[in-house]
PDB file of C-alpha atoms in Angstrom:
ATOM      1  CA  MET A   1       0.000   0.000   0.000  1.00  0.00           C
ATOM      2  CA  PRO A   2       2.795   2.386  -0.871  1.00  0.00           C
ATOM      3  CA  ASP A   3       0.497   5.080  -2.279  1.00  0.00           C
ATOM      4  CA  ALA A   4      -1.774   5.147   0.740  1.00  0.00           C
ATOM      5  CA  ARG A   5       1.237   5.291   3.033  1.00  0.00           C
ATOM      6  CA  ALA A   6       2.809   8.095   1.089  1.00  0.00           C
ATOM      7  CA  GLU A   7      -0.491   9.976   1.057  1.00  0.00           C
ATOM      8  CA  PHE A   8      -0.915   9.471   4.772  1.00  0.00           C
ATOM      9  CA  LYS A   9       2.550  10.823   5.527  1.00  0.00           C
ATOM     10  CA  GLU A  10       1.988  13.791   3.271  1.00  0.00           C
ATOM     11  CA  LYS A  11      -1.400  14.708   4.750  1.00  0.00           C
ATOM     12  CA  ALA A  12      -1.200  13.543   8.357  1.00  0.00           C
ATOM     13  CA  LEU A  13       2.223  14.767   9.412  1.00  0.00           C
ATOM     14  CA  PRO A  14       1.366  18.469   8.907  1.00  0.00           C
ATOM     15  CA  LEU A  15      -1.530  17.965  11.348  1.00  0.00           C
ATOM     16  CA  LEU A  16       0.810  17.121  14.231  1.00  0.00           C
ATOM     17  CA  ASP A  17       0.735  20.605  15.742  1.00  0.00           C
ATOM     18  CA  GLU A  18      -3.030  20.914  15.845  1.00  0.00           C
ATOM     19  CA  LEU A  19      -3.559  17.336  17.014  1.00  0.00           C
ATOM     20  CA  TYR A  20      -1.083  17.914  19.806  1.00  0.00           C
ATOM     21  CA  GLY A  21      -2.898  21.132  20.730  1.00  0.00           C
ATOM     22  CA  VAL A  22      -6.215  19.307  21.013  1.00  0.00           C
ATOM     23  CA  ALA A  23      -4.611  16.370  22.837  1.00  0.00           C
ATOM     24  CA  LEU A  24      -3.087  18.762  25.337  1.00  0.00           C
ATOM     25  CA  ARG A  25      -6.461  20.327  26.073  1.00  0.00           C
ATOM     26  CA  MET A  26      -8.150  16.922  26.233  1.00  0.00           C
ATOM     27  CA  ALA A  27      -5.607  15.271  28.491  1.00  0.00           C
ATOM     28  CA  ARG A  28      -4.507  18.491  30.277  1.00  0.00           C
ATOM     29  CA  ASN A  29      -1.046  17.037  30.729  1.00  0.00           C
ATOM     30  CA  PRO A  30       1.891  17.299  28.263  1.00  0.00           C
ATOM     31  CA  GLN A  31       3.174  13.743  28.672  1.00  0.00           C
ATOM     32  CA  SER A  32      -0.278  12.213  28.311  1.00  0.00           C
ATOM     33  CA  ALA A  33      -0.876  14.450  25.291  1.00  0.00           C
ATOM     34  CA  GLU A  34       2.315  13.196  23.623  1.00  0.00           C
ATOM     35  CA  ASP A  35       1.371   9.585  24.312  1.00  0.00           C
ATOM     36  CA  LEU A  36      -2.138  10.199  23.002  1.00  0.00           C
ATOM     37  CA  VAL A  37      -0.881  11.708  19.747  1.00  0.00           C
ATOM     38  CA  ALA A  38       1.679   8.944  19.228  1.00  0.00           C
ATOM     39  CA  GLU A  39      -1.004   6.345  19.881  1.00  0.00           C
ATOM     40  CA  THR A  40      -3.310   8.088  17.403  1.00  0.00           C
ATOM     41  CA  TYR A  41      -0.739   7.964  14.601  1.00  0.00           C
ATOM     42  CA  ALA A  42       0.167   4.384  15.456  1.00  0.00           C
ATOM     43  CA  ARG A  43      -3.471   3.284  15.256  1.00  0.00           C
ATOM     44  CA  ALA A  44      -4.077   5.217  12.056  1.00  0.00           C
ATOM     45  CA  TRP A  45      -0.983   3.733  10.442  1.00  0.00           C
ATOM     46  CA  LYS A  46      -1.955   0.236  11.488  1.00  0.00           C
ATOM     47  CA  ASN A  47      -5.496   0.652  10.161  1.00  0.00           C
ATOM     48  CA  LEU A  48      -4.614   2.493   7.009  1.00  0.00           C
ATOM     49  CA  ASP A  49      -6.557  -0.032   4.920  1.00  0.00           C
ATOM     50  CA  ARG A  50      -9.736   1.179   6.640  1.00  0.00           C
ATOM     51  CA  PHE A  51      -9.137   4.719   5.550  1.00  0.00           C
ATOM     52  CA  GLN A  52     -10.932   5.444   2.316  1.00  0.00           C
ATOM     53  CA  ALA A  53      -9.041   7.622  -0.079  1.00  0.00           C
ATOM     54  CA  GLY A  54     -10.689  10.983  -0.536  1.00  0.00           C
ATOM     55  CA  THR A  55     -12.328  11.055   2.885  1.00  0.00           C
ATOM     56  CA  ASN A  56     -11.364  13.622   5.429  1.00  0.00           C
ATOM     57  CA  ILE A  57      -8.124  12.500   7.044  1.00  0.00           C
ATOM     58  CA  ARG A  58      -8.343  15.198   9.697  1.00  0.00           C
ATOM     59  CA  ALA A  59     -11.760  14.077  10.922  1.00  0.00           C
ATOM     60  CA  TRP A  60     -10.582  10.462  10.805  1.00  0.00           C
ATOM     61  CA  LEU A  61      -7.545  11.233  12.985  1.00  0.00           C
ATOM     62  CA  TYR A  62      -9.699  13.146  15.475  1.00  0.00           C
ATOM     63  CA  ARG A  63     -12.033  10.187  15.634  1.00  0.00           C
ATOM     64  CA  ILE A  64      -9.145   7.835  16.396  1.00  0.00           C
ATOM     65  CA  MET A  65      -7.739  10.245  18.944  1.00  0.00           C
ATOM     66  CA  THR A  66     -11.047  10.749  20.727  1.00  0.00           C
ATOM     67  CA  ASN A  67     -11.565   7.011  20.864  1.00  0.00           C
ATOM     68  CA  ALA A  68      -8.083   6.405  22.181  1.00  0.00           C
ATOM     69  CA  PHE A  69      -8.587   9.065  24.807  1.00  0.00           C
ATOM     70  CA  ILE A  70     -11.943   7.733  25.970  1.00  0.00           C
ATOM     71  CA  ASN A  71     -11.038   4.059  25.893  1.00  0.00           C
ATOM     72  CA  GLU A  72      -7.450   4.025  27.027  1.00  0.00           C
ATOM     73  CA  PHE A  73      -6.350   7.216  28.676  1.00  0.00           C
ATOM     74  CA  ARG A  74      -9.459   8.033  30.607  1.00  0.00           C
ATOM     75  CA  LYS A  75      -9.700   4.475  31.907  1.00  0.00           C
ATOM     76  CA  LYS A  76      -6.558   5.001  33.913  1.00  0.00           C
ATOM     77  CA  ARG A  77      -8.206   7.632  36.025  1.00  0.00           C
ATOM     78  CA  ARG A  78      -9.966   6.658  39.194  1.00  0.00           C
ATOM     79  CA  GLU A  79     -13.341   8.237  38.528  1.00  0.00           C
ATOM     80  CA  PRO A  80     -14.847   8.830  35.112  1.00  0.00           C
ATOM     81  CA  GLU A  81     -16.351  12.255  34.764  1.00  0.00           C
ATOM     82  CA  LYS A  82     -20.111  12.228  34.865  1.00  0.00           C
ATOM     83  CA  VAL A  83     -22.093  15.078  33.492  1.00  0.00           C
ATOM     84  CA  SER A  84     -25.657  15.804  34.317  1.00  0.00           C
ATOM     85  CA  MET A  85     -27.299  16.570  31.003  1.00  0.00           C
ATOM     86  CA  ASP A  86     -30.256  18.294  32.577  1.00  0.00           C
ATOM     87  CA  ALA A  87     -28.274  20.949  34.391  1.00  0.00           C
ATOM     88  CA  TYR A  88     -29.811  23.608  32.199  1.00  0.00           C
ATOM     89  CA  ASP A  89     -33.271  23.303  30.766  1.00  0.00           C
ATOM     90  CA  ARG A  90     -32.980  26.273  28.467  1.00  0.00           C
ATOM     91  CA  VAL A  91     -29.427  27.243  27.740  1.00  0.00           C
ATOM     92  CA  ASP A  92     -28.640  30.874  27.046  1.00  0.00           C
ATOM     93  CA  ASP A  93     -26.105  30.682  24.244  1.00  0.00           C
ATOM     94  CA  PHE A  94     -24.935  34.222  24.887  1.00  0.00           C
ATOM     95  CA  HIS A  95     -24.794  34.329  28.670  1.00  0.00           C
ATOM     96  CA  PHE A  96     -21.606  36.424  28.908  1.00  0.00           C
ATOM     97  CA  PHE A  97     -22.811  39.145  26.550  1.00  0.00           C
ATOM     98  CA  HIS A  98     -26.225  39.264  28.168  1.00  0.00           C
ATOM     99  CA  LYS A  99     -24.705  39.549  31.650  1.00  0.00           C
ATOM    100  CA  ILE A 100     -22.584  42.469  30.519  1.00  0.00           C
ATOM    101  CA  ALA A 101     -25.473  44.105  28.713  1.00  0.00           C
ATOM    102  CA  SER A 102     -27.937  43.725  31.554  1.00  0.00           C
ATOM    103  CA  GLU A 103     -25.878  44.013  34.722  1.00  0.00           C
ATOM    104  CA  ALA A 104     -22.448  45.435  34.164  1.00  0.00           C
ATOM    105  CA  SER A 105     -21.781  49.120  34.264  1.00  0.00           C
ATOM    106  CA  ARG A 106     -18.236  49.506  33.107  1.00  0.00           C
ATOM    107  CA  ALA A 107     -17.990  48.102  29.619  1.00  0.00           C
ATOM    108  CA  PRO A 108     -19.306  50.448  26.923  1.00  0.00           C
ATOM    109  CA  ASP A 109     -17.402  48.440  24.299  1.00  0.00           C
ATOM    110  CA  PRO A 110     -17.542  44.792  25.424  1.00  0.00           C
ATOM    111  CA  VAL A 111     -15.069  43.568  22.796  1.00  0.00           C
ATOM    112  CA  LYS A 112     -12.354  46.100  23.612  1.00  0.00           C
ATOM    113  CA  ASP A 113     -13.123  46.544  27.288  1.00  0.00           C
ATOM    114  CA  VAL A 114     -13.658  42.939  28.227  1.00  0.00           C
ATOM    115  CA  VAL A 115     -12.739  40.298  25.642  1.00  0.00           C
ATOM    116  CA  ALA A 116      -9.471  41.945  24.641  1.00  0.00           C
ATOM    117  CA  ARG A 117      -8.439  42.369  28.267  1.00  0.00           C
ATOM    118  CA  LEU A 118      -9.053  38.837  29.441  1.00  0.00           C
ATOM    119  CA  THR A 119      -5.824  36.832  29.537  1.00  0.00           C
ATOM    120  CA  ASN A 120      -4.974  33.697  27.579  1.00  0.00           C
ATOM    121  CA  GLU A 121      -4.878  31.954  30.923  1.00  0.00           C
ATOM    122  CA  ASP A 122      -8.500  32.977  31.591  1.00  0.00           C
ATOM    123  CA  PHE A 123      -9.555  31.308  28.343  1.00  0.00           C
ATOM    124  CA  GLN A 124      -7.508  28.181  28.969  1.00  0.00           C
ATOM    125  CA  LYS A 125      -8.837  27.831  32.495  1.00  0.00           C
ATOM    126  CA  ALA A 126     -12.408  28.214  31.285  1.00  0.00           C
ATOM    127  CA  LEU A 127     -11.829  25.499  28.686  1.00  0.00           C
ATOM    128  CA  ASP A 128      -9.927  23.160  30.976  1.00  0.00           C
ATOM    129  CA  ALA A 129     -12.639  23.407  33.626  1.00  0.00           C
ATOM    130  CA  LEU A 130     -15.260  21.928  31.286  1.00  0.00           C
ATOM    131  CA  PRO A 131     -16.389  18.362  31.782  1.00  0.00           C
ATOM    132  CA  GLU A 132     -14.587  16.143  29.305  1.00  0.00           C
ATOM    133  CA  GLU A 133     -17.432  15.464  26.904  1.00  0.00           C
ATOM    134  CA  TYR A 134     -18.339  19.136  26.625  1.00  0.00           C
ATOM    135  CA  ARG A 135     -14.681  20.066  26.245  1.00  0.00           C
ATOM    136  CA  ALA A 136     -14.157  17.582  23.413  1.00  0.00           C
ATOM    137  CA  ALA A 137     -17.128  19.002  21.492  1.00  0.00           C
ATOM    138  CA  VAL A 138     -15.971  22.604  21.981  1.00  0.00           C
ATOM    139  CA  LEU A 139     -12.401  21.704  20.992  1.00  0.00           C
ATOM    140  CA  LEU A 140     -13.389  19.991  17.767  1.00  0.00           C
ATOM    141  CA  TYR A 141     -16.188  22.292  16.647  1.00  0.00           C
ATOM    142  CA  ASP A 142     -15.348  25.745  17.978  1.00  0.00           C
ATOM    143  CA  LEU A 143     -11.556  25.594  18.058  1.00  0.00           C
ATOM    144  CA  GLN A 144     -10.695  23.256  15.190  1.00  0.00           C
ATOM    145  CA  GLY A 145     -13.605  24.139  12.950  1.00  0.00           C
ATOM    146  CA  LEU A 146     -14.886  20.643  12.249  1.00  0.00           C
ATOM    147  CA  SER A 147     -18.464  20.491  10.974  1.00  0.00           C
ATOM    148  CA  TYR A 148     -21.312  19.074  13.072  1.00  0.00           C
ATOM    149  CA  ASP A 149     -21.138  15.812  11.094  1.00  0.00           C
ATOM    150  CA  GLU A 150     -17.383  15.492  11.524  1.00  0.00           C
ATOM    151  CA  THR A 151     -17.610  16.277  15.231  1.00  0.00           C
ATOM    152  CA  ALA A 152     -20.425  13.754  15.622  1.00  0.00           C
ATOM    153  CA  GLN A 153     -18.348  11.105  13.850  1.00  0.00           C
ATOM    154  CA  ALA A 154     -15.279  11.857  15.926  1.00  0.00           C
ATOM    155  CA  LEU A 155     -17.213  11.645  19.182  1.00  0.00           C
ATOM    156  CA  GLU A 156     -19.430   8.797  17.936  1.00  0.00           C
ATOM    157  CA  VAL A 157     -22.627  10.476  19.071  1.00  0.00           C
ATOM    158  CA  PRO A 158     -25.590  11.894  17.107  1.00  0.00           C
ATOM    159  CA  VAL A 159     -25.426  15.465  15.785  1.00  0.00           C
ATOM    160  CA  GLY A 160     -28.153  16.467  18.259  1.00  0.00           C
ATOM    161  CA  THR A 161     -25.914  15.393  21.125  1.00  0.00           C
ATOM    162  CA  VAL A 162     -23.040  17.430  19.679  1.00  0.00           C
ATOM    163  CA  ARG A 163     -25.264  20.504  19.561  1.00  0.00           C
ATOM    164  CA  SER A 164     -26.450  19.957  23.103  1.00  0.00           C
ATOM    165  CA  ARG A 165     -22.906  19.452  24.444  1.00  0.00           C
ATOM    166  CA  LEU A 166     -21.720  22.535  22.590  1.00  0.00           C
ATOM    167  CA  ALA A 167     -24.520  24.658  24.021  1.00  0.00           C
ATOM    168  CA  ARG A 168     -23.836  23.491  27.561  1.00  0.00           C
ATOM    169  CA  GLY A 169     -20.075  23.722  27.175  1.00  0.00           C
ATOM    170  CA  ARG A 170     -20.270  27.263  25.833  1.00  0.00           C
ATOM    171  CA  ARG A 171     -22.634  28.278  28.595  1.00  0.00           C
ATOM    172  CA  ARG A 172     -20.242  27.004  31.264  1.00  0.00           C
ATOM    173  CA  MET A 173     -17.270  28.653  29.589  1.00  0.00           C
ATOM    174  CA  GLN A 174     -19.118  31.936  29.388  1.00  0.00           C
ATOM    175  CA  GLU A 175     -19.971  31.742  33.074  1.00  0.00           C
ATOM    176  CA  SER A 176     -16.291  31.144  33.900  1.00  0.00           C
ATOM    177  CA  LEU A 177     -15.147  33.971  31.660  1.00  0.00           C
ATOM    178  CA  PHE A 178     -17.663  36.341  33.190  1.00  0.00           C
ATOM    179  CA  ARG A 179     -16.337  35.473  36.662  1.00  0.00           C
ATOM    180  CA  HIS A 180     -12.759  36.058  35.481  1.00  0.00           C
ATOM    181  CA  ALA A 181     -13.786  39.418  34.005  1.00  0.00           C
ATOM    182  CA  ARG A 182     -15.564  40.413  37.199  1.00  0.00           C
ATOM    183  CA  ASP A 183     -12.648  39.321  39.411  1.00  0.00           C
ATOM    184  CA  ALA A 184     -10.212  41.269  37.216  1.00  0.00           C
ATOM    185  CA  GLY A 185     -12.373  44.387  37.531  1.00  0.00           C
ATOM    186  CA  LEU A 186     -13.142  44.494  33.805  1.00  0.00           C
ATOM    187  CA  VAL A 187     -16.846  44.629  34.562  1.00  0.00           C
ATOM    188  CA  GLU A 188     -18.576  46.000  37.595  1.00  0.00           C
ATOM    189  CA  VAL A 189     -21.674  44.262  38.791  1.00  0.00           C
ATOM    190  CA  PRO A 190     -23.861  45.913  41.403  1.00  0.00           C
ATOM    191  CA  SER A 191     -23.867  43.800  44.548  1.00  0.00           C
TER     192      SER A 191
ATOM    193  CA  MET B   1     -33.740  42.983   8.737  1.00  0.00           C
ATOM    194  CA  THR B   2     -35.163  44.207   5.500  1.00  0.00           C
ATOM    195  CA  PRO B   3     -37.978  46.622   6.318  1.00  0.00           C
ATOM    196  CA  ASN B   4     -39.224  46.585   2.729  1.00  0.00           C
ATOM    197  CA  ASP B   5     -39.933  42.913   2.842  1.00  0.00           C
ATOM    198  CA  PRO B   6     -41.085  42.106   6.365  1.00  0.00           C
ATOM    199  CA  MET B   7     -42.699  38.795   5.400  1.00  0.00           C
ATOM    200  CA  SER B   8     -39.438  37.186   4.318  1.00  0.00           C
ATOM    201  CA  ALA B   9     -37.085  38.860   6.764  1.00  0.00           C
ATOM    202  CA  PRO B  10     -35.939  36.493   9.482  1.00  0.00           C
ATOM    203  CA  CYS B  11     -36.456  37.616  13.053  1.00  0.00           C
ATOM    204  CA  CYS B  12     -33.532  38.163  15.402  1.00  0.00           C
ATOM    205  CA  GLN B  13     -34.045  34.870  17.236  1.00  0.00           C
ATOM    206  CA  GLU B  14     -33.896  32.884  14.011  1.00  0.00           C
ATOM    207  CA  ILE B  15     -30.605  34.538  13.189  1.00  0.00           C
ATOM    208  CA  LEU B  16     -29.160  34.034  16.671  1.00  0.00           C
ATOM    209  CA  ASP B  17     -30.138  30.364  16.555  1.00  0.00           C
ATOM    210  CA  ARG B  18     -27.819  30.049  13.578  1.00  0.00           C
ATOM    211  CA  LEU B  19     -25.061  32.370  14.782  1.00  0.00           C
ATOM    212  CA  HIS B  20     -22.641  29.654  15.884  1.00  0.00           C
ATOM    213  CA  ASP B  21     -23.165  27.802  12.607  1.00  0.00           C
ATOM    214  CA  TYR B  22     -22.362  31.054  10.829  1.00  0.00           C
ATOM    215  CA  LEU B  23     -19.248  31.735  12.902  1.00  0.00           C
ATOM    216  CA  ASN B  24     -17.952  28.192  12.400  1.00  0.00           C
ATOM    217  CA  ARG B  25     -18.170  28.683   8.618  1.00  0.00           C
ATOM    218  CA  ARG B  26     -18.896  25.014   7.949  1.00  0.00           C
ATOM    219  CA  ASP B  27     -22.563  24.346   8.466  1.00  0.00           C
ATOM    220  CA  LEU B  28     -24.525  26.947   6.537  1.00  0.00           C
ATOM    221  CA  SER B  29     -25.339  27.103   2.864  1.00  0.00           C
ATOM    222  CA  VAL B  30     -24.088  30.098   0.905  1.00  0.00           C
ATOM    223  CA  ALA B  31     -27.616  31.537   0.832  1.00  0.00           C
ATOM    224  CA  ASP B  32     -28.084  31.127   4.586  1.00  0.00           C
ATOM    225  CA  ARG B  33     -24.699  32.672   5.263  1.00  0.00           C
ATOM    226  CA  GLU B  34     -25.703  35.672   3.226  1.00  0.00           C
ATOM    227  CA  THR B  35     -29.017  35.968   5.094  1.00  0.00           C
ATOM    228  CA  VAL B  36     -27.228  35.955   8.440  1.00  0.00           C
ATOM    229  CA  ARG B  37     -24.514  38.334   7.238  1.00  0.00           C
ATOM    230  CA  ARG B  38     -27.066  40.808   5.964  1.00  0.00           C
ATOM    231  CA  HIS B  39     -29.058  40.707   9.185  1.00  0.00           C
ATOM    232  CA  LEU B  40     -25.945  41.276  11.300  1.00  0.00           C
ATOM    233  CA  THR B  41     -25.096  44.292   9.176  1.00  0.00           C
ATOM    234  CA  ASP B  42     -28.609  45.739   9.321  1.00  0.00           C
ATOM    235  CA  CYS B  43     -29.436  45.017  12.964  1.00  0.00           C
ATOM    236  CA  PRO B  44     -26.949  46.702  15.348  1.00  0.00           C
ATOM    237  CA  PRO B  45     -27.928  44.763  18.510  1.00  0.00           C
ATOM    238  CA  CYS B  46     -27.419  41.411  16.752  1.00  0.00           C
ATOM    239  CA  GLY B  47     -24.288  42.768  15.065  1.00  0.00           C
ATOM    240  CA  ASP B  48     -22.817  43.742  18.451  1.00  0.00           C
ATOM    241  CA  LEU B  49     -23.611  40.363  19.928  1.00  0.00           C
ATOM    242  CA  ALA B  50     -22.077  38.563  16.934  1.00  0.00           C
ATOM    243  CA  ALA B  51     -18.924  40.691  17.151  1.00  0.00           C
ATOM    244  CA  PHE B  52     -18.637  39.783  20.830  1.00  0.00           C
ATOM    245  CA  GLU B  53     -19.063  36.043  20.194  1.00  0.00           C
ATOM    246  CA  ASN B  54     -16.628  36.148  17.301  1.00  0.00           C
ATOM    247  CA  ALA B  55     -14.045  37.939  19.451  1.00  0.00           C
ATOM    248  CA  LEU B  56     -14.494  35.330  22.198  1.00  0.00           C
ATOM    249  CA  LEU B  57     -13.961  32.527  19.699  1.00  0.00           C
ATOM    250  CA  ASP B  58     -10.865  34.200  18.272  1.00  0.00           C
ATOM    251  CA  ARG B  59      -9.358  34.641  21.698  1.00  0.00           C
ATOM    252  CA  LEU B  60     -10.192  31.067  22.607  1.00  0.00           C
ATOM    253  CA  ARG B  61      -8.481  29.759  19.463  1.00  0.00           C
ATOM    254  CA  GLN B  62      -5.435  31.939  20.037  1.00  0.00           C
ATOM    255  CA  SER B  63      -5.166  31.233  23.749  1.00  0.00           C
ATOM    256  CA  ALA B  64      -3.448  27.930  23.286  1.00  0.00           C
ATOM    257  CA  PRO B  65      -0.946  28.137  20.441  1.00  0.00           C
ATOM    258  CA  CYS B  66       0.548  24.686  20.549  1.00  0.00           C
ATOM    259  CA  ALA B  67       3.636  23.532  18.798  1.00  0.00           C
ATOM    260  CA  CYS B  68       4.156  19.823  18.811  1.00  0.00           C
ATOM    261  CA  PRO B  69       7.338  19.090  20.800  1.00  0.00           C
ATOM    262  CA  GLU B  70      10.251  17.992  18.607  1.00  0.00           C
ATOM    263  CA  LYS B  71      10.652  14.732  20.457  1.00  0.00           C
ATOM    264  CA  LEU B  72       7.034  13.840  19.665  1.00  0.00           C
ATOM    265  CA  ARG B  73       7.539  14.781  16.018  1.00  0.00           C
ATOM    266  CA  ALA B  74      10.585  12.514  15.912  1.00  0.00           C
ATOM    267  CA  ARG B  75       8.666   9.760  17.680  1.00  0.00           C
ATOM    268  CA  VAL B  76       5.827   9.861  15.157  1.00  0.00           C
ATOM    269  CA  ARG B  77       8.191  10.037  12.176  1.00  0.00           C
ATOM    270  CA  ALA B  78      10.109   7.055  13.489  1.00  0.00           C
ATOM    271  CA  LEU B  79       6.854   5.200  13.972  1.00  0.00           C
ATOM    272  CA  LEU B  80       5.839   5.741  10.353  1.00  0.00           C
ATOM    273  CA  ASP B  81       9.276   5.136   8.845  1.00  0.00           C
ATOM    274  CA  LEU B  82      10.107   2.036  10.793  1.00  0.00           C
ATOM    275  CA  SER B  83       6.779   0.279  10.465  1.00  0.00           C
TER     276      SER B  83
END
């Protein structure tokens, strides 16, 4: 299968940086992230005959990586993360903006006054604090720009579940970011 | 919104329901993208909200610039070359 192997090397190796970035946010630990990425490439290479030429190699690699993470890496932890899916009946997709618009008094230009002044660490903390299944959906869809179908395939759940995890994940991130903004004095909320 | 054609103009909620699809750039048809884009231009409150969400997404994407460590790159290359 020399052609498939050559094609894989040509297309998959340039994805190392972004796969490592996602692995790092999934595993939240550099050594685990390296092992996860290496395992992903090893599995892909071994199962190259299952990869159909012309399909999306990026989505395929994310699918392998997500599977490896769920089945192997997460197993090693003592307690699997459980998420209550009914935490929010009606999710406000734009919680952060609405909080600023309705309650805060010190942000006439929310993009410049708030978003631009939050730190990279604030964003990373908000992402890292998400339950794993929400974080995976946000990573693949919002950060890496996969489509709903690709994200659903990678996570092996229906598209509706992807949408629901995204909505809940974003809501939680926006709550965290609002708290960071308030604690940093970027917004003032009447007590 | 297009005041001249109120029957076909989508309401704000319909647009906001599709805002994340629009910002992701993958899940809307060309026609739907154009509908959302036009609404965001014509409706300042929705435009402000979309600018805020887009800025959040940009910051989120930029917050974790990750370069694969060289030793991992070498490990993966070795894996592919030696197999």
